[in-house]
Coordinates of C-alpha atoms in Angstrom, one line a residue:
Chain S
T1 CA -45.8 14.0 -13.3
I2 CA -44.8 16.3 -16.1
A3 CA -40.8 16.2 -14.1
D4 CA -40.7 12.7 -15.0
A5 CA -41.6 12.9 -18.2
I6 CA -39.1 16.1 -18.8
M7 CA -36.5 13.3 -17.1
G8 CA -37.3 10.9 -19.6
A9 CA -37.2 13.1 -22.3
L10 CA -34.3 14.2 -21.4
R11 CA -32.5 10.7 -20.6
P12 CA -31.2 9.9 -24.3
A13 CA -28.9 12.6 -24.8
A14 CA -28.2 13.5 -21.0
R15 CA -27.8 9.5 -20.5
P16 CA -26.2 8.3 -23.8
L17 CA -25.1 4.3 -22.0
H18 CA -28.2 4.2 -20.2
G19 CA -29.2 0.1 -20.8
L20 CA -25.5 -0.8 -21.0
R21 CA -23.8 -2.4 -18.7
A22 CA -20.0 -1.4 -17.8
L23 CA -17.3 -3.5 -16.2
V24 CA -14.0 -1.0 -15.0
T25 CA -10.9 -2.8 -12.9
A26 CA -8.7 -0.4 -11.4
G27 CA -6.1 -0.6 -8.3
P28 CA -3.4 -2.5 -7.7
T29 CA -3.4 -6.7 -7.0
H30 CA -1.4 -7.4 -3.8
E31 CA 0.3 -10.9 -4.0
P32 CA 1.0 -12.2 -1.1
I33 CA 4.5 -13.6 0.0
D34 CA 3.6 -14.8 3.4
P35 CA 1.1 -13.9 6.2
V36 CA 2.4 -10.0 6.4
R37 CA 4.3 -9.3 3.2
Y38 CA 3.4 -8.8 -0.1
L39 CA 3.9 -8.4 -4.0
A40 CA 2.5 -4.5 -5.0
N41 CA 2.5 -2.1 -7.7
R42 CA 2.2 1.9 -7.1
S43 CA -1.6 2.1 -9.0
S44 CA -3.1 4.7 -6.9
G45 CA -6.7 3.2 -8.9
R46 CA -7.5 6.8 -9.2
Q47 CA -7.9 7.1 -13.3
G48 CA -10.3 3.4 -13.0
Y49 CA -12.2 5.1 -10.5
A50 CA -12.7 8.4 -12.7
I51 CA -13.6 6.5 -15.3
A52 CA -16.2 4.3 -13.5
N53 CA -17.7 7.4 -12.4
A54 CA -17.8 8.9 -15.9
L55 CA -19.5 5.9 -17.3
A56 CA -22.0 6.0 -14.6
R57 CA -22.4 9.6 -15.3
A58 CA -23.4 8.7 -18.9
G59 CA -25.7 6.3 -17.9
A60 CA -24.1 3.1 -17.9
T61 CA -24.7 0.3 -14.9
V62 CA -21.2 0.3 -13.7
T63 CA -19.4 -2.4 -11.8
L64 CA -16.1 -1.4 -10.4
V65 CA -13.7 -4.3 -9.5
S66 CA -10.9 -2.8 -7.2
G67 CA -7.9 -3.9 -6.2
P68 CA -6.7 -1.9 -2.6
T69 CA -7.4 1.8 -2.7
T70 CA -7.8 4.3 -0.1
L71 CA -10.7 6.3 -2.7
P72 CA -14.5 6.5 -1.9
P73 CA -16.4 4.3 -4.0
P74 CA -18.2 6.6 -7.0
P75 CA -21.6 7.5 -6.5
G76 CA -24.1 5.0 -8.1
V77 CA -21.5 2.4 -8.7
E78 CA -21.4 -1.5 -7.3
L79 CA -18.0 -1.8 -5.9
R80 CA -16.5 -5.2 -5.7
R81 CA -13.2 -4.8 -3.7
V82 CA -10.2 -8.1 -4.3
E83 CA -6.9 -8.3 -3.0
T84 CA -5.3 -10.8 -5.8
A85 CA -5.2 -11.1 -9.4
V86 CA -6.8 -14.8 -9.2
Q87 CA -9.5 -12.6 -7.4
M88 CA -9.4 -9.4 -9.6
L89 CA -10.6 -12.2 -12.3
A90 CA -12.9 -14.1 -10.4
A91 CA -14.9 -10.8 -9.8
C92 CA -14.6 -10.3 -13.4
E93 CA -16.2 -13.0 -14.8
A94 CA -18.9 -12.9 -12.4
A95 CA -19.8 -9.2 -13.5
L96 CA -20.4 -10.8 -17.4
P97 CA -22.3 -10.4 -19.2
C98 CA -21.6 -6.5 -19.9
D99 CA -21.2 -4.4 -23.0
I100 CA -18.3 -2.3 -22.1
A101 CA -14.6 -3.6 -20.1
V102 CA -12.9 -0.6 -19.1
C103 CA -9.1 -2.6 -17.7
T104 CA -7.5 0.3 -15.7
A105 CA -6.3 -1.9 -12.7
A106 CA -2.4 -2.6 -12.6
V107 CA -2.6 -6.2 -12.2
A108 CA 0.2 -8.3 -11.0
D109 CA 1.9 -9.9 -14.2
W110 CA 3.1 -12.4 -11.2
R111 CA 2.6 -14.3 -7.8
V112 CA 4.7 -15.9 -5.7
A113 CA 4.4 -19.6 -6.1
G114 CA 3.5 -21.7 -2.6
A115 CA 3.0 -18.1 -0.6
G116 CA 3.0 -19.3 3.0
A117 CA 0.7 -19.7 6.2
H118 CA 3.5 -18.5 8.4
K119 CA 6.1 -15.6 8.3
I120 CA 9.3 -16.5 7.1
K121 CA 11.9 -15.9 9.6
K122 CA 15.2 -14.3 9.1
T123 CA 18.0 -16.6 10.3
P124 CA 21.3 -14.6 11.1
G125 CA 23.9 -15.6 8.7
A126 CA 21.5 -17.9 6.3
P127 CA 20.8 -16.4 2.8
P128 CA 18.1 -14.5 1.7
P129 CA 14.9 -16.5 0.6
T130 CA 14.2 -17.0 -3.3
L131 CA 11.1 -15.5 -3.9
T132 CA 9.7 -18.4 -6.6
L133 CA 7.1 -16.5 -9.2
V134 CA 4.4 -17.5 -11.1
P135 CA 2.3 -16.1 -14.1
N136 CA -0.7 -14.4 -12.9
P137 CA -4.2 -14.8 -15.2
D138 CA -4.2 -12.1 -17.6
I139 CA -7.2 -10.5 -17.3
L140 CA -7.6 -8.5 -19.9
A141 CA -6.6 -11.2 -22.7
H142 CA -9.3 -13.2 -21.0
L143 CA -12.0 -10.7 -21.4
S144 CA -10.8 -9.7 -24.8
Q145 CA -11.2 -13.5 -26.0
P146 CA -13.7 -14.5 -28.6
G147 CA -17.2 -15.6 -27.6
P148 CA -20.7 -15.0 -26.5
M149 CA -19.3 -13.6 -23.2
R150 CA -17.1 -11.2 -24.8
P151 CA -18.1 -7.7 -24.0
R152 CA -18.3 -5.5 -27.6
L153 CA -15.8 -3.2 -26.1
V154 CA -12.7 -4.0 -24.4
V155 CA -10.6 -1.2 -23.4
G156 CA -6.7 -2.3 -21.8
F157 CA -4.7 0.1 -20.1
A158 CA -0.5 -0.2 -20.8
A159 CA 1.4 1.2 -18.0
E160 CA 4.8 1.9 -19.8
T161 CA 8.3 3.0 -18.9
D162 CA 10.1 3.2 -22.4
D163 CA 9.1 2.8 -26.1
V164 CA 5.0 3.6 -24.5
R165 CA 3.7 3.8 -28.8
D166 CA 5.6 0.8 -29.9
N167 CA 5.0 -1.5 -26.7
A168 CA 1.5 -0.7 -26.3
T169 CA 0.4 -1.1 -29.9
A170 CA 2.0 -4.5 -29.7
K171 CA 0.1 -5.1 -26.3
R172 CA -3.2 -4.3 -27.9
Q173 CA -2.8 -6.9 -30.5
R174 CA -1.4 -9.8 -28.5
K175 CA -4.3 -9.2 -25.8
G176 CA -6.8 -9.0 -28.6
C177 CA -8.7 -5.8 -26.9
D178 CA -10.2 -3.3 -28.6
W179 CA -8.8 -0.1 -27.6
I180 CA -5.8 0.4 -25.7
I181 CA -4.6 3.6 -23.2
A182 CA -1.2 3.6 -23.3
N183 CA 0.9 6.1 -20.2
D184 CA 4.1 6.5 -19.3
V185 CA 4.5 5.9 -15.8
R186 CA 8.3 6.6 -15.2
A187 CA 8.5 8.3 -11.6
E188 CA 9.9 11.4 -12.9
T189 CA 6.5 11.6 -14.8
G190 CA 4.6 11.8 -11.5
I191 CA 1.8 9.9 -13.3
M192 CA 1.1 6.9 -10.8
G193 CA -0.4 7.9 -8.2
G194 CA -0.7 11.4 -9.5
D195 CA -3.8 13.9 -10.2
E196 CA -2.8 13.9 -14.0
N197 CA -2.1 10.9 -17.3
E198 CA -0.9 11.9 -20.4
V199 CA -2.3 9.1 -22.6
T200 CA -2.2 7.7 -26.0
L201 CA -5.7 6.1 -27.6
I202 CA -5.0 3.1 -30.3
T203 CA -6.7 1.1 -31.8
A204 CA -7.1 -0.8 -34.8
T205 CA -6.9 2.2 -36.9
G206 CA -4.2 4.4 -35.6
C207 CA -2.8 6.3 -32.4
E208 CA -3.9 9.7 -31.1
H209 CA -2.3 11.7 -28.4
W210 CA -4.0 13.4 -25.7
P211 CA -2.6 16.3 -24.0
R212 CA -1.6 16.1 -20.4
M213 CA -4.9 16.6 -18.3
S214 CA -6.5 15.6 -15.3
K215 CA -7.7 11.7 -14.9
D216 CA -10.8 13.0 -14.3
A217 CA -10.5 14.6 -18.1
V218 CA -9.3 11.3 -18.9
A219 CA -12.2 9.3 -18.0
Q220 CA -14.7 11.9 -19.5
G221 CA -12.9 11.9 -23.1
L222 CA -12.6 8.3 -22.9
A223 CA -16.5 8.4 -21.7
R224 CA -17.4 10.4 -25.1
R225 CA -15.4 8.1 -27.2
I226 CA -17.6 5.2 -25.8
V227 CA -20.5 6.7 -26.3
A228 CA -19.6 7.6 -30.0
A229 CA -18.9 4.5 -30.6
F230 CA -21.9 2.8 -29.8
A231 CA -24.2 5.5 -31.0
A232 CA -22.2 4.2 -34.5
I233 CA -23.5 0.7 -34.1
P234 CA -27.3 0.4 -35.2
D235 CA -29.1 -1.8 -32.6
T236 CA -27.6 -2.5 -29.4
D237 CA -29.7 -5.0 -28.4
T238 CA -28.3 -7.2 -31.1
P239 CA -25.0 -8.0 -29.9
D240 CA -24.7 -11.4 -32.7
T241 CA -24.7 -8.6 -35.5
A242 CA -22.5 -6.1 -34.0
P243 CA -18.8 -6.1 -35.6
D244 CA -16.1 -8.0 -33.4
G245 CA -14.4 -4.8 -31.7
V246 CA -16.2 -1.4 -32.2
P247 CA -14.4 0.2 -34.7
A248 CA -13.0 3.3 -33.4
Chain D
T1 CA 0.6 35.7 34.6
I2 CA -1.1 33.6 37.5
A3 CA -2.4 31.2 34.7
D4 CA 1.7 30.3 33.5
A5 CA 2.7 29.9 36.9
I6 CA 0.1 27.4 37.1
M7 CA 1.2 25.6 33.9
G8 CA 4.4 25.9 34.7
A9 CA 3.9 24.1 38.4
L10 CA 1.2 21.5 37.0
R11 CA 4.2 20.8 34.2
P12 CA 6.1 18.3 35.9
A13 CA 3.5 15.8 36.6
A14 CA 1.0 16.4 33.5
R15 CA 4.5 15.9 31.5
P16 CA 6.6 14.0 32.8
L17 CA 9.1 13.3 30.4
H18 CA 9.4 17.0 29.6
G19 CA 13.0 17.6 28.8
L20 CA 13.4 13.5 27.0
R21 CA 13.8 13.5 23.1
A22 CA 12.0 10.2 21.8
L23 CA 12.4 8.6 18.1
V24 CA 9.6 6.3 17.1
T25 CA 9.6 4.4 13.9
A26 CA 6.1 3.5 12.2
G27 CA 4.4 1.5 9.2
P28 CA 5.9 -0.3 6.4
T29 CA 8.9 0.0 4.2
H30 CA 8.5 -0.3 0.4
E31 CA 11.7 -2.0 -1.7
P32 CA 11.2 -1.5 -5.2
I33 CA 11.4 -4.0 -8.0
D34 CA 11.6 -1.7 -10.5
P35 CA 9.8 1.6 -11.4
V36 CA 6.4 0.4 -10.8
R37 CA 6.3 -2.6 -8.2
Y38 CA 7.7 -3.2 -4.6
L39 CA 7.6 -5.5 -2.1
A40 CA 6.0 -4.2 0.7
N41 CA 4.1 -5.5 4.1
R42 CA 1.1 -5.2 5.9
S43 CA 1.4 -2.9 8.3
S44 CA -0.8 -0.3 8.9
G45 CA 1.8 2.2 11.0
R46 CA -1.2 2.8 14.0
Q47 CA 0.5 1.5 16.4
G48 CA 3.6 3.4 16.3
Y49 CA 1.5 6.9 15.6
A50 CA -0.4 6.3 18.7
I51 CA 2.6 5.2 20.5
A52 CA 4.6 8.7 19.2
N53 CA 1.5 10.7 20.4
A54 CA 1.2 8.9 23.6
L55 CA 5.0 10.1 24.2
A56 CA 4.3 13.4 22.5
R57 CA 1.3 14.3 25.6
A58 CA 3.8 12.7 28.4
G59 CA 5.8 15.6 27.5
A60 CA 8.6 14.2 25.5
T61 CA 10.0 15.7 22.0
V62 CA 9.2 13.2 19.4
T63 CA 10.3 12.3 15.8
L64 CA 8.6 10.1 13.8
V65 CA 10.3 8.3 10.8
S66 CA 7.4 6.4 9.2
G67 CA 7.6 4.8 5.9
P68 CA 4.2 4.5 3.6
T69 CA 0.8 5.0 5.5
T70 CA -2.3 7.3 5.2
L71 CA -2.4 7.8 8.7
P72 CA -2.6 12.0 9.8
P73 CA 0.4 13.0 11.3
P74 CA 0.2 13.1 15.4
P75 CA -0.2 16.7 16.8
G76 CA 3.4 18.0 18.2
V77 CA 5.2 15.3 16.5
E78 CA 8.0 15.9 14.0
L79 CA 7.2 13.5 10.9
R80 CA 9.8 12.4 8.5
R81 CA 8.3 10.4 5.9
V82 CA 10.1 7.8 4.3
E83 CA 9.8 4.8 1.9
T84 CA 12.8 2.2 2.1
A85 CA 14.5 0.8 5.0
V86 CA 18.3 2.2 4.1
Q87 CA 15.9 5.3 4.0
M88 CA 14.5 4.8 7.0
L89 CA 17.9 4.1 8.8
A90 CA 19.3 7.5 7.5
A91 CA 16.4 9.4 9.0
C92 CA 16.9 7.1 12.5
E93 CA 20.3 8.1 12.2
A94 CA 20.0 12.1 12.0
A95 CA 17.3 11.7 15.0
L96 CA 19.7 10.5 17.2
P97 CA 21.0 11.8 19.9
C98 CA 17.8 10.8 21.7
D99 CA 16.9 9.1 25.3
I100 CA 14.2 6.9 23.8
A101 CA 13.7 4.7 20.7
V102 CA 10.3 2.6 19.7
C103 CA 11.2 0.7 16.8
T104 CA 7.7 0.1 15.6
A105 CA 8.2 -0.1 12.2
A106 CA 7.7 -3.2 10.4
V107 CA 10.9 -2.7 8.5
A108 CA 11.5 -5.1 5.3
D109 CA 14.1 -7.8 6.5
W110 CA 14.9 -8.1 2.5
R111 CA 15.0 -5.5 -0.3
V112 CA 15.7 -6.7 -4.4
A113 CA 19.3 -6.6 -5.4
G114 CA 19.5 -4.4 -8.7
A115 CA 16.2 -2.8 -8.4
G116 CA 16.0 -1.6 -11.7
A117 CA 15.0 2.2 -13.6
H118 CA 13.2 0.0 -16.2
K119 CA 9.4 -1.8 -15.7
I120 CA 10.2 -5.5 -16.1
K121 CA 8.8 -6.5 -19.3
K122 CA 6.4 -9.7 -18.8
T123 CA 7.9 -11.8 -21.8
P124 CA 5.1 -14.1 -23.4
G125 CA 6.6 -17.9 -23.1
A126 CA 9.4 -17.0 -21.2
P127 CA 10.0 -18.2 -17.4
P128 CA 9.2 -15.2 -15.0
P129 CA 12.1 -13.2 -13.3
T130 CA 13.8 -14.3 -10.3
L131 CA 14.1 -11.6 -7.7
T132 CA 17.0 -11.8 -5.9
L133 CA 17.0 -10.2 -2.6
V134 CA 19.8 -8.6 -0.2
P135 CA 19.3 -8.1 3.9
N136 CA 18.2 -4.6 4.7
P137 CA 20.1 -2.8 7.7
D138 CA 18.5 -4.0 10.9
I139 CA 17.5 -0.8 12.0
L140 CA 16.6 -1.8 15.9
A141 CA 20.2 -3.9 15.9
H142 CA 21.7 -0.6 14.9
L143 CA 20.2 1.8 17.5
S144 CA 21.2 -0.8 20.3
Q145 CA 24.7 -1.2 19.7
P146 CA 26.7 -0.2 22.4
G147 CA 28.1 3.9 22.2
P148 CA 27.6 7.0 23.2
M149 CA 24.9 7.5 20.5
R150 CA 23.1 4.4 21.8
P151 CA 19.5 5.9 23.6
R152 CA 19.0 5.1 27.0
L153 CA 15.9 3.2 26.1
V154 CA 15.6 1.3 22.9
V155 CA 12.2 -0.6 22.6
G156 CA 11.7 -3.0 19.7
F157 CA 8.6 -4.7 18.6
A158 CA 8.4 -8.5 17.2
A159 CA 5.8 -9.2 14.7
E160 CA 5.4 -13.1 15.0
T161 CA 3.1 -15.6 13.9
D162 CA 4.4 -18.6 15.8
D163 CA 5.8 -19.2 19.2
V164 CA 5.7 -15.7 20.0
R165 CA 7.1 -15.0 23.4
D166 CA 10.1 -17.4 22.1
N167 CA 10.4 -15.7 19.2
A168 CA 10.6 -12.5 21.0
T169 CA 12.6 -13.7 24.0
A170 CA 15.5 -14.8 21.8
K171 CA 15.1 -11.4 19.6
R172 CA 15.8 -9.2 22.3
Q173 CA 18.7 -10.6 22.9
R174 CA 19.8 -11.1 19.6
K175 CA 19.2 -7.2 18.5
G176 CA 20.6 -5.7 21.9
C177 CA 17.5 -3.6 23.0
D178 CA 16.0 -3.1 26.3
W179 CA 12.5 -4.2 25.6
I180 CA 10.7 -6.1 23.0
I181 CA 6.9 -5.7 22.6
A182 CA 5.6 -8.7 21.0
N183 CA 2.4 -9.8 18.9
D184 CA 0.6 -11.9 17.1
V185 CA -0.2 -10.7 13.5
R186 CA -1.5 -14.0 12.3
A187 CA -4.2 -13.0 9.7
E188 CA -7.1 -14.1 11.8
T189 CA -6.0 -12.4 14.8
G190 CA -6.8 -8.9 13.0
I191 CA -4.3 -7.2 14.6
M192 CA -2.0 -6.3 11.8
G193 CA -4.3 -3.0 10.2
G194 CA -6.9 -3.3 12.5
D195 CA -7.4 -1.1 15.2
E196 CA -6.3 -3.7 18.4
N197 CA -3.3 -5.1 20.0
E198 CA -2.7 -7.4 22.3
V199 CA 0.9 -7.7 23.7
T200 CA 3.2 -9.0 25.4
L201 CA 5.8 -6.9 27.0
I202 CA 9.1 -8.8 27.3
T203 CA 12.4 -7.3 29.2
A204 CA 15.7 -8.6 30.9
T205 CA 13.9 -9.8 34.0
G206 CA 10.6 -11.3 32.3
C207 CA 7.7 -11.4 30.4
E208 CA 4.3 -9.6 30.8
H209 CA 0.8 -10.3 28.6
W210 CA -1.2 -7.6 28.2
P211 CA -4.9 -8.4 27.6
R212 CA -6.4 -7.5 23.9
M213 CA -6.9 -3.8 24.2
S214 CA -6.9 -0.6 21.6
K215 CA -4.2 0.2 20.4
D216 CA -4.0 3.6 22.0
A217 CA -4.4 2.1 25.0
V218 CA -1.3 0.1 24.3
A219 CA 0.5 3.3 23.8
Q220 CA -0.6 4.8 26.9
G221 CA 0.5 1.6 28.8
L222 CA 3.9 1.7 27.1
A223 CA 3.9 5.4 28.0
R224 CA 3.5 4.7 31.6
R225 CA 6.1 2.4 31.4
I226 CA 8.8 4.4 29.8
V227 CA 8.0 7.4 32.5
A228 CA 8.5 5.1 35.6
A229 CA 11.9 3.7 34.3
F230 CA 12.9 6.8 33.6
A231 CA 11.6 8.1 37.2
A232 CA 13.6 5.5 38.6
I233 CA 16.8 7.0 37.3
P234 CA 17.7 9.4 39.7
D235 CA 19.4 12.3 37.4
T236 CA 18.3 12.2 33.9
D237 CA 20.7 14.5 33.0
T238 CA 23.7 13.2 33.3
P239 CA 23.2 9.8 30.3
D240 CA 26.8 9.2 31.3
T241 CA 26.0 7.8 34.7
A242 CA 22.7 6.0 33.4
P243 CA 22.9 2.3 33.6
D244 CA 23.5 0.2 30.0
G245 CA 19.7 -0.1 29.3
V246 CA 16.7 1.4 31.7
P247 CA 15.7 -1.7 34.0
A248 CA 12.4 -3.0 33.4

């Protein structure tokens, strides 16, 4: 029909990420201690859900791997719910290959060794139990490893409370990802769990501070940067010839 | 008006707890580890919110002290939101004196010693941090202590995964409360975080198993038991002459 022809002609501009696959992680992970207790963190998932939404609206095919949140899934996004870091890694691996990975989730750095099937009892007079922690898989570093399955663009988040820019710059190099979005999650900023964010985008070539804005606006800004980065690559169908990490 | 007179005449039957003050605790507590991480548990708060609602509908003046939940406050109930066990105890003390206390909250048994103002960094190659736990205040035991501020009826909950009845019976005696409502929170029951509950009411005189039913039905059943217990006391306006713990 004429309408289809018009929509088809409009698509390249309106859906610039059409044909690209994106993986977005969001939310906290919960790491069980026993059947009723767990370790958690204050991530609401809002920033990750907003990014998944912005990438889908830009035309990408989006898989959102989400830890426990109370948010509705963005329209047109395939949602995979997980609880723990180990489950999140498995869900991310199942979503490969993809072109773009944005790791927004606040993955617990540690889980509890030998998390039990029975509730730990409080014994009157006995000392509290000791929680022995073991490292969780590092999903961002894992996705950033060179190889045929590496997404062409890997973006990480860094939730910092001190020396935000320095810590995040070091994190970018240590993890091997292309971009890091750093934010200051000190309680007094109200960012973790709130509606707004104030971020610094760190690439191989520099740092760019964005003023405080809504998490939706951060997501739209990031989607625009991703569109520009992929537009700068002549042929998105030949990943073997793409550079190691899309330049900023 | 005539309508007022009719409502006034109906009130004693329809609102049998009119004139009594009730304190209900609900939900989990979150115990901070650092600015972004915390210890939590799987309590949804649903059972406690349902009990607060049932007591308010029975005419009681209800204060609901709630840990973090996503539930809407029941109509006509005064809601006090808290996060930690220490905050919950303070909010309970501020709600005294009262006639009825129902401790539904899944209060964390322990908090993290020296919870920090800075995010714990994951240092590559370094061992995971050790979480040193210290006991939290025991709110149920605290409210159950004899004295002029003791509610006339103190009801506790026992979330158990093993030997539910034996553990809960021992808990009733150890805490000094009047009634314990025990439930089985093994993951396979789906009770913690779910819509249904299957409880055993344990009093000084025995155990009574209730079949599996909605959490609203458990709340209504408990409210009826509370109405019956207070109806059995000749004069609710003279607490000095009331027995130590309303008999079951």
